């Protein structure tokens, strides 16, 4: 008889696993230049929900490997994928917080990198964290084919047709009346692409079949959209202390959001509908998808 | 009887080859978001000495392949490597020119990206050009092993222990009395690493032996140092029109340079000595290294 899945314990252990893997990868006290590496550690360690690494690990649980050697290699590959995608996420936050972008002083309840260090250092921290992500994947101890698949997925998700492109659309949308389709596309690129990539990286590490990867992609698409809708709901309803960042900034900047476009009730219903789609997409995986299921719940119900 | 090597014709044809490959890779008139992709093209196309792509192609000439299929694959791999490294170089220039860094209005005789577009767009252009570099290499039509070797080399050369780290040291050095060893290390990371990487990428594409790669590395190390010394000499002696960027900025910012540290004559002699070392390192390659030899001459004698 299997032990019932304990999501809280899974969350805790995989949060710690992420932190430990990041810590090991960014442990550079003896590396020149010290200040840049210290700022990279400040940006990546010690906080954050770690949603993307958790998605990597949760998708990795779909592996059917039973050979101990393959299981060990899969675990190491998952660690690399988890910290690589977190480095990309951290870089995007550091650059997003800069004065010329969102000009945020607070992130995860602490001063942003350009406040704790300085603006040029923050610029370089973001640049170097991006590079580090690809370096980590290139040096992972799995086949070259798997490494290339992960690098191609991460680059596609984070570049001008993914996250960075979504950021550019977001910039242009200030003061404009973006419609629902435009808002969806912006979100799909700005946050959805990287969340989908997290799930894909876990699937690649777990050596899933193309059909299984398609189910995962459907799950991730619904989850990504739900994630952003919930973000908009939280921005409109929570205070800065709860968020760990400045609340109400989108409304203050006259940026279109799901809440400003369709009202709070519709946005909440849309998130609930997407949650259901995400769960349905996992049906064929059975109990092995429990972590992915529970993560979807966590994303939709966070901040409540 | 072989035709004598015509360096001018080689330079012209490989400059055009670089421009055409970049143009094809960044041809995105139909891709959303249009403004970001337009700015990426502005940053990467239509100018620059293309030293790094030329080094890639020149090292690629050391290939001993005679099978037409392998030669075609090598040519395609060299194109990918050439434009990937130029995307990294272009990203570094865009970020380096930002107000919080060097605050330059002029680059290659044209307004810098944040002047021609705006500051947030320039930030994203740099970010997305870096991503594109790794995406290009991940999708090159050569073996996964070769792609991984190129990605690992490029990441190592451009990250916190390479180019970005060198930038960080450069920032910290303003107003400080960096000694010769410190200056050398800064230059080795800031510009030397990427120049060495260019030569390595060409060597990987040409499938050179480890011993051949060592000779290339020695050549590249001497060339990289000579490149920066000549840069300092030009900054101290040429005018903005000749440089295509603002001249005399280093002295104005009280940054240490080879010229301020050791005087103009010593700096010129050091460049000449390094030129000789670079040529000696190529001895075993014979005539196939003619392009690399002539590029070393170009680097040392540019601006004269």
Coordinates of C-alpha atoms in Angstrom, one line a residue:
Chain A
X1 CA 0.0 0.0 0.0
X2 CA 1.4 3.4 -1.0
X3 CA 1.7 6.2 1.6
X4 CA -0.8 8.9 0.8
X5 CA 0.9 11.8 -1.0
X6 CA 1.8 14.5 1.5
X7 CA 1.9 17.7 -0.6
X8 CA 3.1 20.0 2.3
X9 CA 6.1 17.7 2.9
X10 CA 6.8 17.4 -0.9
X11 CA 6.7 21.2 -1.2
X12 CA 9.0 21.7 1.7
X13 CA 11.6 19.1 0.6
X14 CA 11.6 20.3 -3.0
X15 CA 11.9 23.9 -1.9
X16 CA 14.9 22.9 0.1
X17 CA 16.3 20.9 -2.7
X18 CA 16.0 23.9 -5.0
X19 CA 17.7 26.2 -2.5
X20 CA 20.5 23.7 -1.9
X21 CA 21.1 23.2 -5.6
X22 CA 21.1 26.9 -6.3
X23 CA 23.4 27.5 -3.3
X24 CA 25.8 24.9 -4.6
X25 CA 25.7 26.3 -8.1
X26 CA 26.2 29.9 -7.0
X27 CA 28.7 29.2 -4.2
X28 CA 31.5 31.4 -5.4
X29 CA 32.9 33.1 -2.3
X30 CA 36.4 32.7 -3.8
X31 CA 35.5 33.8 -7.3
X32 CA 36.5 37.1 -8.8
X33 CA 34.7 39.5 -9.0
X34 CA 33.3 39.0 -5.5
X35 CA 30.8 41.8 -5.6
X36 CA 29.1 40.6 -8.8
X37 CA 28.8 37.0 -7.5
X38 CA 27.5 38.2 -4.2
X39 CA 24.8 40.2 -6.0
X40 CA 24.0 37.2 -8.1
X41 CA 23.5 35.1 -4.9
X42 CA 21.4 37.9 -3.4
X43 CA 19.2 37.9 -6.5
X44 CA 18.7 34.1 -6.7
X45 CA 18.9 32.8 -3.2
X46 CA 16.8 33.2 0.0
X47 CA 13.3 33.7 -1.2
X48 CA 10.6 33.4 -3.8
X49 CA 7.9 30.8 -4.2
X50 CA 10.1 28.6 -6.5
X51 CA 7.1 27.8 -8.7
X52 CA 9.2 27.0 -11.7
X53 CA 11.7 24.6 -10.0
X54 CA 8.7 23.0 -8.3
X55 CA 7.1 22.4 -11.7
X56 CA 10.3 20.9 -13.0
X57 CA 10.4 18.4 -10.1
X58 CA 6.7 17.7 -10.2
X59 CA 6.9 16.9 -14.0
X60 CA 10.0 14.8 -13.2
X61 CA 7.8 12.6 -11.0
X62 CA 6.2 11.2 -14.1
X63 CA 9.4 9.3 -14.9
X64 CA 8.9 5.6 -15.3
X65 CA 12.5 4.8 -14.7
X66 CA 13.3 2.0 -12.2
X67 CA 17.0 1.4 -12.9
X68 CA 18.9 3.1 -10.0
X69 CA 21.5 4.6 -12.3
X70 CA 18.9 6.2 -14.6
X71 CA 17.0 7.4 -11.6
X72 CA 20.1 9.1 -10.2
X73 CA 20.8 10.7 -13.6
X74 CA 17.2 11.9 -13.8
X75 CA 17.5 13.4 -10.4
X76 CA 20.7 15.3 -11.3
X77 CA 19.2 16.5 -14.5
X78 CA 16.1 17.7 -12.7
X79 CA 18.3 19.7 -10.3
X80 CA 20.1 21.3 -13.2
X81 CA 16.8 22.2 -15.0
X82 CA 15.3 23.5 -11.8
X83 CA 18.1 25.9 -11.0
X84 CA 18.6 26.9 -14.7
X85 CA 15.0 28.0 -15.0
X86 CA 15.2 29.8 -11.6
X87 CA 18.3 31.7 -12.8
X88 CA 16.3 32.9 -15.9
X89 CA 13.4 33.9 -13.7
X90 CA 15.7 35.7 -11.2
X91 CA 17.4 37.6 -14.1
X92 CA 14.0 38.7 -15.4
X93 CA 13.0 40.0 -12.0
X94 CA 16.2 41.9 -11.5
X95 CA 15.9 43.6 -14.9
X96 CA 12.2 44.1 -14.5
X97 CA 12.7 46.0 -11.2
X98 CA 15.3 48.5 -12.7
X99 CA 14.4 52.2 -12.7
X100 CA 13.9 52.2 -16.5
X101 CA 11.4 49.3 -16.3
X102 CA 9.0 49.0 -13.3
X103 CA 11.3 51.0 -10.9
X104 CA 10.5 48.7 -7.9
X105 CA 12.3 49.1 -4.6
X106 CA 10.9 46.0 -3.0
X107 CA 11.0 42.3 -4.1
X108 CA 10.3 39.3 -2.0
X109 CA 10.1 41.7 1.0
X110 CA 13.7 42.9 0.5
X111 CA 15.3 45.8 -1.3
X112 CA 15.6 45.0 -5.0
X113 CA 19.1 44.3 -6.4
X114 CA 19.7 47.8 -7.7
X115 CA 18.7 49.2 -4.3
X116 CA 20.8 46.7 -2.3
X117 CA 23.8 47.1 -4.7
X118 CA 23.6 49.6 -7.5
X119 CA 22.1 49.9 -11.0
X120 CA 25.1 48.8 -13.2
X121 CA 25.6 45.8 -10.9
X122 CA 21.9 44.9 -11.2
X123 CA 22.2 45.1 -15.0
X124 CA 25.2 42.8 -15.0
X125 CA 23.6 40.4 -12.4
X126 CA 20.7 39.9 -14.8
X127 CA 22.9 39.4 -17.7
X128 CA 25.2 36.9 -15.9
X129 CA 22.3 34.9 -14.4
X130 CA 20.9 34.4 -17.9
X131 CA 24.2 33.2 -19.1
X132 CA 24.6 30.9 -16.0
X133 CA 21.3 29.2 -16.9
X134 CA 22.6 28.0 -20.2
X135 CA 25.9 27.2 -18.8
X136 CA 24.3 24.9 -16.2
X137 CA 22.3 23.1 -18.8
X138 CA 25.3 22.7 -21.1
X139 CA 27.3 21.1 -18.3
X140 CA 24.6 18.7 -17.0
X141 CA 25.5 15.0 -16.7
X142 CA 22.9 13.7 -19.2
X143 CA 23.1 12.9 -22.9
X144 CA 24.0 15.8 -25.2
X145 CA 20.6 15.3 -27.0
X146 CA 18.8 15.9 -23.7
X147 CA 20.9 18.9 -22.9
X148 CA 20.3 20.4 -26.3
X149 CA 16.5 19.8 -26.0
X150 CA 16.5 21.6 -22.6
X151 CA 18.6 24.5 -23.9
X152 CA 16.5 24.9 -27.0
X153 CA 13.3 24.9 -24.9
X154 CA 14.6 27.4 -22.4
X155 CA 16.0 29.8 -25.1
X156 CA 12.7 29.7 -27.0
X157 CA 10.7 30.3 -23.9
X158 CA 12.8 33.2 -22.6
X159 CA 13.8 35.1 -25.7
X160 CA 12.2 37.7 -28.0
X161 CA 9.3 35.3 -29.0
X162 CA 8.8 34.3 -25.3
X163 CA 9.4 36.1 -22.0
X164 CA 11.4 39.1 -23.3
X165 CA 8.9 39.6 -26.1
X166 CA 6.1 39.5 -23.6
X167 CA 7.9 42.2 -21.6
X168 CA 8.2 44.3 -24.7
X169 CA 4.5 44.0 -25.4
X170 CA 3.8 44.8 -21.7
X171 CA 5.8 48.0 -22.0
X172 CA 4.0 49.1 -25.1
X173 CA 0.6 48.4 -23.5
X174 CA 0.9 51.1 -20.8
X175 CA -1.9 53.5 -21.4
X176 CA -3.3 51.5 -24.3
X177 CA -6.6 49.6 -24.4
X178 CA -5.3 46.1 -25.0
X179 CA -8.2 43.7 -25.7
X180 CA -8.6 40.3 -24.2
X181 CA -6.8 38.5 -27.1
X182 CA -3.9 40.9 -26.9
X183 CA -3.7 40.5 -23.1
X184 CA -3.8 36.7 -23.4
X185 CA -0.9 36.7 -25.9
X186 CA 1.1 39.1 -23.8
X187 CA 0.6 36.9 -20.7
X188 CA 1.3 33.7 -22.7
X189 CA 4.7 35.1 -23.7
X190 CA 5.6 37.1 -20.6
X191 CA 4.9 34.4 -17.9
X192 CA 3.2 31.4 -19.6
X193 CA 6.2 30.5 -21.8
X194 CA 8.6 30.0 -18.9
X195 CA 6.0 28.1 -16.8
X196 CA 5.4 25.8 -19.7
X197 CA 9.1 25.4 -20.2
X198 CA 9.5 24.4 -16.6
X199 CA 7.1 21.5 -17.1
X200 CA 8.8 20.6 -20.4
X201 CA 12.2 20.5 -18.8
X202 CA 10.9 18.1 -16.2
X203 CA 9.4 16.0 -18.9
X204 CA 12.6 15.9 -20.9
X205 CA 14.6 14.9 -17.8
X206 CA 12.0 12.2 -17.2
X207 CA 12.3 11.0 -20.8
X208 CA 8.5 11.2 -21.4
X209 CA 6.9 10.1 -24.7
X210 CA 5.7 12.8 -27.3
X211 CA 2.1 12.0 -26.3
X212 CA 2.9 12.5 -22.6
X213 CA 4.7 15.8 -23.5
X214 CA 1.5 17.0 -25.2
X215 CA -0.6 16.3 -22.1
X216 CA 1.9 18.2 -20.1
X217 CA 1.9 21.1 -22.5
X218 CA -1.9 21.4 -22.2
X219 CA -1.6 21.4 -18.4
X220 CA 1.1 24.0 -18.5
X221 CA -0.8 26.3 -20.8
X222 CA -3.9 26.3 -18.6
X223 CA -1.7 26.7 -15.5
X224 CA 0.3 29.6 -17.0
X225 CA -2.8 31.6 -17.9
X226 CA -4.3 30.9 -14.5
X227 CA -1.1 32.0 -12.8
X228 CA -1.2 35.4 -14.4
X229 CA -5.0 35.9 -13.8
X230 CA -4.4 35.2 -10.1
X231 CA -1.4 37.6 -10.2
X232 CA -3.7 40.3 -11.4
X233 CA -6.4 39.5 -8.8
X234 CA -3.8 39.6 -6.0
X235 CA -2.3 42.9 -7.3
X236 CA -5.8 44.4 -7.2
X237 CA -6.8 43.0 -3.8
X238 CA -3.8 42.2 -1.6
X239 CA -1.5 44.6 0.2
X240 CA 2.3 45.0 -0.3
X241 CA 3.1 43.2 2.8
X242 CA 1.2 40.1 1.8
X243 CA 2.6 40.2 -1.8
X244 CA 6.2 40.9 -0.7
X245 CA 6.3 43.5 -3.4
X246 CA 4.6 46.8 -4.2
X247 CA 0.8 46.2 -4.7
X248 CA -1.6 48.0 -7.0
X249 CA 1.2 49.1 -9.4
X250 CA -0.6 47.9 -12.5
X251 CA -3.7 50.0 -11.8
X252 CA -1.5 52.9 -10.8
X253 CA 0.4 52.6 -14.2
X254 CA -2.9 52.3 -16.1
X255 CA -1.7 48.9 -17.4
X256 CA -4.4 46.6 -18.7
X257 CA -5.0 43.5 -16.5
X258 CA -7.6 40.7 -16.3
X259 CA -9.2 42.6 -13.4
X260 CA -9.3 46.0 -15.1
X261 CA -10.6 44.4 -18.4
X262 CA -13.2 42.1 -17.0
X263 CA -13.8 42.7 -13.4
X264 CA -12.8 40.7 -10.3
X265 CA -15.6 38.1 -10.5
X266 CA -14.9 37.1 -14.1
X267 CA -11.2 36.9 -13.4
X268 CA -11.7 34.6 -10.5
X269 CA -14.1 32.4 -12.4
X270 CA -11.6 32.2 -15.4
X271 CA -8.9 31.0 -13.0
X272 CA -11.2 28.3 -11.6
X273 CA -12.1 27.1 -15.1
X274 CA -8.4 27.0 -16.1
X275 CA -7.6 25.0 -12.9
X276 CA -10.2 22.4 -14.0
X277 CA -8.6 22.2 -17.5
X278 CA -5.2 21.7 -16.0
X279 CA -6.4 18.8 -13.8
X280 CA -8.2 17.1 -16.7
X281 CA -5.0 17.3 -18.8
X282 CA -3.2 15.2 -16.2
X283 CA -5.9 12.4 -16.1
X284 CA -3.8 9.8 -18.0
X285 CA -0.9 10.0 -15.6
X286 CA -2.8 8.8 -12.5
X287 CA -1.3 9.2 -9.1
X288 CA 2.2 10.0 -10.4
X289 CA 0.8 13.5 -11.3
X290 CA -0.3 14.3 -7.7
X291 CA 2.4 16.9 -7.3
X292 CA 1.5 18.6 -10.6
X293 CA -2.2 18.5 -9.5
X294 CA -1.5 20.0 -6.1
X295 CA 0.8 22.7 -7.6
X296 CA -2.0 23.8 -9.9
X297 CA -4.2 24.2 -6.8
X298 CA -1.4 26.1 -5.1
X299 CA -1.1 28.5 -8.0
X300 CA -4.8 29.2 -8.2
X301 CA -5.4 29.5 -4.5
X302 CA -2.2 31.3 -3.5
X303 CA -2.5 34.4 -1.4
X304 CA -5.8 33.3 0.0
Chain B
X1 CA 49.6 26.1 -58.0
X2 CA 47.5 27.8 -55.4
X3 CA 46.2 31.4 -55.9
X4 CA 47.9 33.7 -53.4
X5 CA 45.7 34.5 -50.4
X6 CA 43.8 37.8 -51.0
X7 CA 43.1 39.1 -47.5
X8 CA 41.1 42.1 -48.7
X9 CA 38.8 39.9 -50.8
X10 CA 38.5 37.3 -47.9
X11 CA 37.6 40.1 -45.5
X12 CA 34.9 41.5 -47.8
X13 CA 33.4 38.1 -48.6
X14 CA 33.3 37.0 -45.0
X15 CA 32.0 40.4 -43.8
X16 CA 29.2 40.0 -46.3
X17 CA 28.7 36.4 -45.2
X18 CA 28.3 37.5 -41.6
X19 CA 25.8 40.2 -42.5
X20 CA 23.8 37.9 -44.6
X21 CA 23.7 35.2 -41.9
X22 CA 22.7 37.8 -39.3
X23 CA 20.1 39.2 -41.6
X24 CA 18.5 35.8 -42.2
X25 CA 18.6 35.0 -38.5
X26 CA 17.0 38.3 -37.4
X27 CA 14.6 38.6 -40.3
X28 CA 11.5 39.0 -38.3
X29 CA 9.3 41.6 -40.0
X30 CA 6.3 39.5 -39.4
X31 CA 7.1 38.6 -35.8
X32 CA 5.4 40.0 -32.8
X33 CA 6.5 42.2 -31.1
X34 CA 7.6 44.2 -34.1
X35 CA 9.3 47.1 -32.2
X36 CA 11.6 44.8 -30.2
X37 CA 12.6 42.8 -33.2
X38 CA 13.3 46.0 -35.2
X39 CA 15.5 47.2 -32.3
X40 CA 17.3 43.9 -32.2
X41 CA 18.0 44.2 -35.9
X42 CA 19.2 47.8 -35.4
X43 CA 21.6 46.7 -32.7
X44 CA 23.1 43.7 -34.6
X45 CA 23.0 44.7 -38.3
X46 CA 24.5 47.3 -40.5
X47 CA 27.9 48.0 -38.9
X48 CA 30.7 47.0 -36.8
X49 CA 34.1 45.5 -37.6
X50 CA 32.8 41.9 -37.2
X51 CA 36.1 40.9 -35.7
X52 CA 34.5 37.9 -33.7
X53 CA 32.7 36.4 -36.7
X54 CA 35.8 36.9 -38.8
X55 CA 37.8 35.0 -36.2
X56 CA 35.3 32.2 -36.3
X57 CA 35.5 31.9 -40.1
X58 CA 39.3 32.2 -40.1
X59 CA 39.7 29.4 -37.5
X60 CA 37.2 27.4 -39.6
X61 CA 39.7 27.5 -42.5
X62 CA 41.9 25.1 -40.5
X63 CA 39.4 22.3 -41.2
X64 CA 41.0 19.3 -43.0
X65 CA 37.6 18.1 -44.3
X66 CA 37.4 17.1 -48.0
X67 CA 34.1 15.3 -48.0
X68 CA 31.6 17.8 -49.6
X69 CA 28.9 16.9 -47.0
X70 CA 31.2 17.5 -44.1
X71 CA 32.4 20.7 -45.7
X72 CA 28.8 21.9 -46.1
X73 CA 28.0 21.1 -42.5
X74 CA 31.1 22.8 -41.3
X75 CA 30.2 25.9 -43.3
X76 CA 26.7 26.0 -41.8
X77 CA 28.1 25.5 -38.3
X78 CA 30.6 28.3 -38.8
X79 CA 27.7 30.6 -39.9
X80 CA 25.8 29.7 -36.7
X81 CA 28.8 30.2 -34.5
X82 CA 29.7 33.5 -36.2
X83 CA 26.2 35.1 -35.7
X84 CA 25.8 33.6 -32.2
X85 CA 29.0 35.3 -31.0
X86 CA 28.1 38.5 -32.8
X87 CA 24.7 38.5 -31.0
X88 CA 26.5 38.2 -27.6
X89 CA 28.9 41.0 -28.6
X90 CA 26.0 43.2 -29.8
X91 CA 24.0 42.6 -26.5
X92 CA 27.1 43.6 -24.5
X93 CA 27.4 46.8 -26.5
X94 CA 23.7 47.7 -26.1
X95 CA 23.9 47.2 -22.3
X96 CA 27.3 48.8 -22.0
X97 CA 26.0 52.0 -23.7
X98 CA 23.0 52.4 -21.3
X99 CA 22.9 55.5 -19.1
X100 CA 23.6 53.5 -15.9
X101 CA 26.8 52.1 -17.5
X102 CA 28.9 54.1 -20.0
X103 CA 26.0 56.4 -21.0
X104 CA 27.1 56.6 -24.7
X105 CA 25.0 58.3 -27.3
X106 CA 27.0 57.2 -30.3
X107 CA 28.0 53.7 -31.5
X108 CA 29.3 52.7 -34.9
X109 CA 28.6 56.3 -35.9
X110 CA 24.9 56.0 -35.2
X111 CA 22.7 56.7 -32.1
X112 CA 22.9 54.0 -29.6
X113 CA 19.9 51.7 -29.1
X114 CA 18.5 53.5 -26.1
X115 CA 18.8 56.8 -28.0
X116 CA 17.2 55.5 -31.3
X117 CA 14.5 53.6 -29.4
X118 CA 14.2 53.9 -25.6
X119 CA 15.9 52.6 -22.5
X120 CA 13.6 49.8 -21.5
X121 CA 13.6 48.6 -25.1
X122 CA 17.5 48.6 -25.1
X123 CA 17.5 46.6 -21.9
X124 CA 15.2 44.0 -23.5
X125 CA 17.2 44.0 -26.8
X126 CA 20.3 43.1 -25.0
X127 CA 18.5 40.4 -23.0
X128 CA 16.9 38.9 -26.1
X129 CA 20.1 39.0 -28.2
X130 CA 21.9 37.0 -25.5
X131 CA 19.1 34.4 -25.5
X132 CA 19.1 34.3 -29.3
X133 CA 22.8 33.5 -29.4
X134 CA 22.2 30.3 -27.4
X135 CA 19.1 29.5 -29.4
X136 CA 21.0 29.7 -32.6
X137 CA 23.7 27.3 -31.4
X138 CA 21.1 24.9 -29.9
X139 CA 19.4 24.7 -33.3
X140 CA 22.5 24.3 -35.5
X141 CA 22.6 21.4 -37.9
X142 CA 25.7 19.6 -36.5
X143 CA 26.0 16.9 -33.8
X144 CA 24.6 17.5 -30.3
X145 CA 28.1 17.1 -28.9
X146 CA 29.4 19.9 -31.1
X147 CA 26.5 22.1 -30.2
X148 CA 27.0 21.5 -26.5
X149 CA 30.7 22.2 -26.8
X150 CA 30.0 25.5 -28.5
X151 CA 27.3 26.5 -26.0
X152 CA 29.5 25.7 -23.1
X153 CA 32.3 27.7 -24.5
X154 CA 30.2 30.7 -25.3
X155 CA 28.5 30.7 -21.9
X156 CA 31.8 30.4 -20.0
X157 CA 33.3 33.2 -22.1
X158 CA 30.4 35.6 -21.7
X159 CA 29.2 35.0 -18.1
X160 CA 30.2 36.2 -14.6
X161 CA 33.7 34.5 -15.0
X162 CA 34.1 36.0 -18.4
X163 CA 32.8 39.1 -20.2
X164 CA 30.1 40.1 -17.6
X165 CA 32.6 39.6 -14.8
X166 CA 35.2 41.7 -16.6
X167 CA 32.5 44.5 -17.0
X168 CA 31.9 44.3 -13.2
X169 CA 35.7 44.7 -12.5
X170 CA 35.8 47.6 -15.0
X171 CA 33.0 49.3 -13.1
X172 CA 34.7 48.9 -9.8
X173 CA 38.0 50.2 -11.2
X174 CA 36.8 53.7 -11.9
X175 CA 38.9 56.1 -9.8
X176 CA 41.0 53.2 -8.5
X177 CA 44.6 52.6 -9.2
X178 CA 44.4 49.1 -10.8
X179 CA 47.9 47.7 -11.3
X180 CA 49.1 46.0 -14.5
X181 CA 48.1 42.5 -13.3
X182 CA 44.6 43.7 -12.4
X183 CA 44.3 45.5 -15.7
X184 CA 45.3 42.4 -17.6
X185 CA 42.9 40.2 -15.8
X186 CA 40.1 42.7 -16.4
X187 CA 40.9 42.8 -20.1
X188 CA 41.3 39.0 -20.3
X189 CA 37.7 38.6 -19.0
X190 CA 36.0 41.7 -20.5
X191 CA 37.2 41.3 -24.1
X192 CA 39.8 38.5 -24.3
X193 CA 37.4 35.7 -23.3
X194 CA 35.0 36.4 -26.1
X195 CA 37.7 36.8 -28.7
X196 CA 39.2 33.5 -27.6
X197 CA 35.8 31.9 -27.7
X198 CA 35.4 33.1 -31.3
X199 CA 38.5 31.2 -32.3
X200 CA 37.4 28.2 -30.3
X201 CA 34.0 28.0 -31.9
X202 CA 35.7 28.0 -35.3
X203 CA 38.0 25.2 -34.1
X204 CA 35.1 23.2 -32.8
X205 CA 33.2 23.6 -36.1
X206 CA 36.4 22.6 -38.0
X207 CA 36.7 19.5 -35.7
X208 CA 40.4 20.3 -34.8
X209 CA 42.4 18.1 -32.5
X210 CA 43.1 19.0 -28.9
X211 CA 46.7 20.0 -29.7
X212 CA 45.5 22.2 -32.5
X213 CA 43.0 23.8 -30.2
X214 CA 45.8 24.6 -27.8
X215 CA 47.8 26.4 -30.5
X216 CA 44.6 28.3 -31.3
X217 CA 44.1 29.2 -27.7
X218 CA 47.6 30.6 -27.4
X219 CA 47.1 32.7 -30.6
X220 CA 43.7 34.0 -29.2
X221 CA 45.1 34.9 -25.9
X222 CA 47.8 37.1 -27.4
X223 CA 45.4 38.5 -29.9
X224 CA 42.8 39.4 -27.2
X225 CA 45.3 41.3 -25.1
X226 CA 46.7 43.1 -28.2
X227 CA 43.1 44.0 -29.1
X228 CA 42.5 45.8 -25.9
X229 CA 45.9 47.6 -25.8
X230 CA 45.2 48.9 -29.3
X231 CA 41.7 49.9 -28.1
X232 CA 43.3 52.0 -25.4
X233 CA 45.8 53.5 -27.7
X234 CA 43.1 54.5 -30.2
X235 CA 40.9 55.9 -27.4
X236 CA 43.8 58.1 -26.3
X237 CA 44.9 59.2 -29.8
X238 CA 42.0 59.1 -32.3
X239 CA 39.0 61.4 -32.6
X240 CA 35.3 60.4 -32.3
X241 CA 34.7 60.5 -36.0
X242 CA 37.4 57.9 -36.7
X243 CA 36.4 55.7 -33.9
X244 CA 32.6 55.8 -34.6
X245 CA 32.1 56.3 -30.9
X246 CA 32.9 58.9 -28.3
X247 CA 36.7 59.2 -27.9
X248 CA 38.7 59.9 -24.8
X249 CA 36.0 58.6 -22.5
X250 CA 38.3 56.4 -20.5
X251 CA 40.6 59.2 -19.6
X252 CA 37.7 61.5 -18.8
X253 CA 36.2 58.8 -16.5
X254 CA 39.6 58.3 -14.8
X255 CA 39.6 54.6 -15.8
X256 CA 42.9 52.9 -15.8
X257 CA 44.1 51.9 -19.3
X258 CA 47.3 50.6 -20.8
X259 CA 48.1 54.1 -22.0
X260 CA 47.4 55.8 -18.7
X261 CA 49.3 53.1 -16.7
X262 CA 52.4 52.7 -19.0
X263 CA 52.4 55.5 -21.5
X264 CA 51.8 55.4 -25.3
X265 CA 55.1 54.0 -26.4
X266 CA 55.1 51.0 -24.1
X267 CA 51.6 50.2 -25.0
X268 CA 52.4 50.2 -28.7
X269 CA 55.5 48.0 -28.2
X270 CA 53.4 45.6 -26.1
X271 CA 50.9 45.3 -28.9
X272 CA 53.7 44.6 -31.4
X273 CA 55.2 41.9 -29.2
X274 CA 51.8 40.2 -28.7
X275 CA 51.3 40.3 -32.5
X276 CA 54.6 38.3 -32.9
X277 CA 53.4 35.8 -30.3
X278 CA 50.1 35.3 -32.1
X279 CA 51.9 34.6 -35.4
X280 CA 54.3 32.2 -33.8
X281 CA 51.4 30.2 -32.3
X282 CA 50.1 29.6 -35.8
X283 CA 53.3 28.2 -37.2
X284 CA 52.2 24.5 -37.3
X285 CA 49.1 25.3 -39.4
X286 CA 51.1 26.6 -42.5
X287 CA 49.2 28.4 -45.2
X288 CA 45.8 27.4 -43.9
X289 CA 46.2 29.9 -41.1
X290 CA 46.7 32.9 -43.5
X291 CA 43.4 34.4 -42.6
X292 CA 44.1 34.2 -38.8
X293 CA 47.6 35.7 -39.4
X294 CA 46.2 38.6 -41.4
X295 CA 43.4 39.2 -38.9
X296 CA 46.0 39.5 -36.2
X297 CA 47.7 42.2 -38.3
X298 CA 44.3 43.9 -38.8
X299 CA 43.6 44.0 -35.1
X300 CA 47.1 45.4 -34.2
X301 CA 47.2 48.0 -37.1
X302 CA 43.5 49.1 -37.1
X303 CA 42.8 52.8 -37.0
X304 CA 46.2 53.7 -38.5

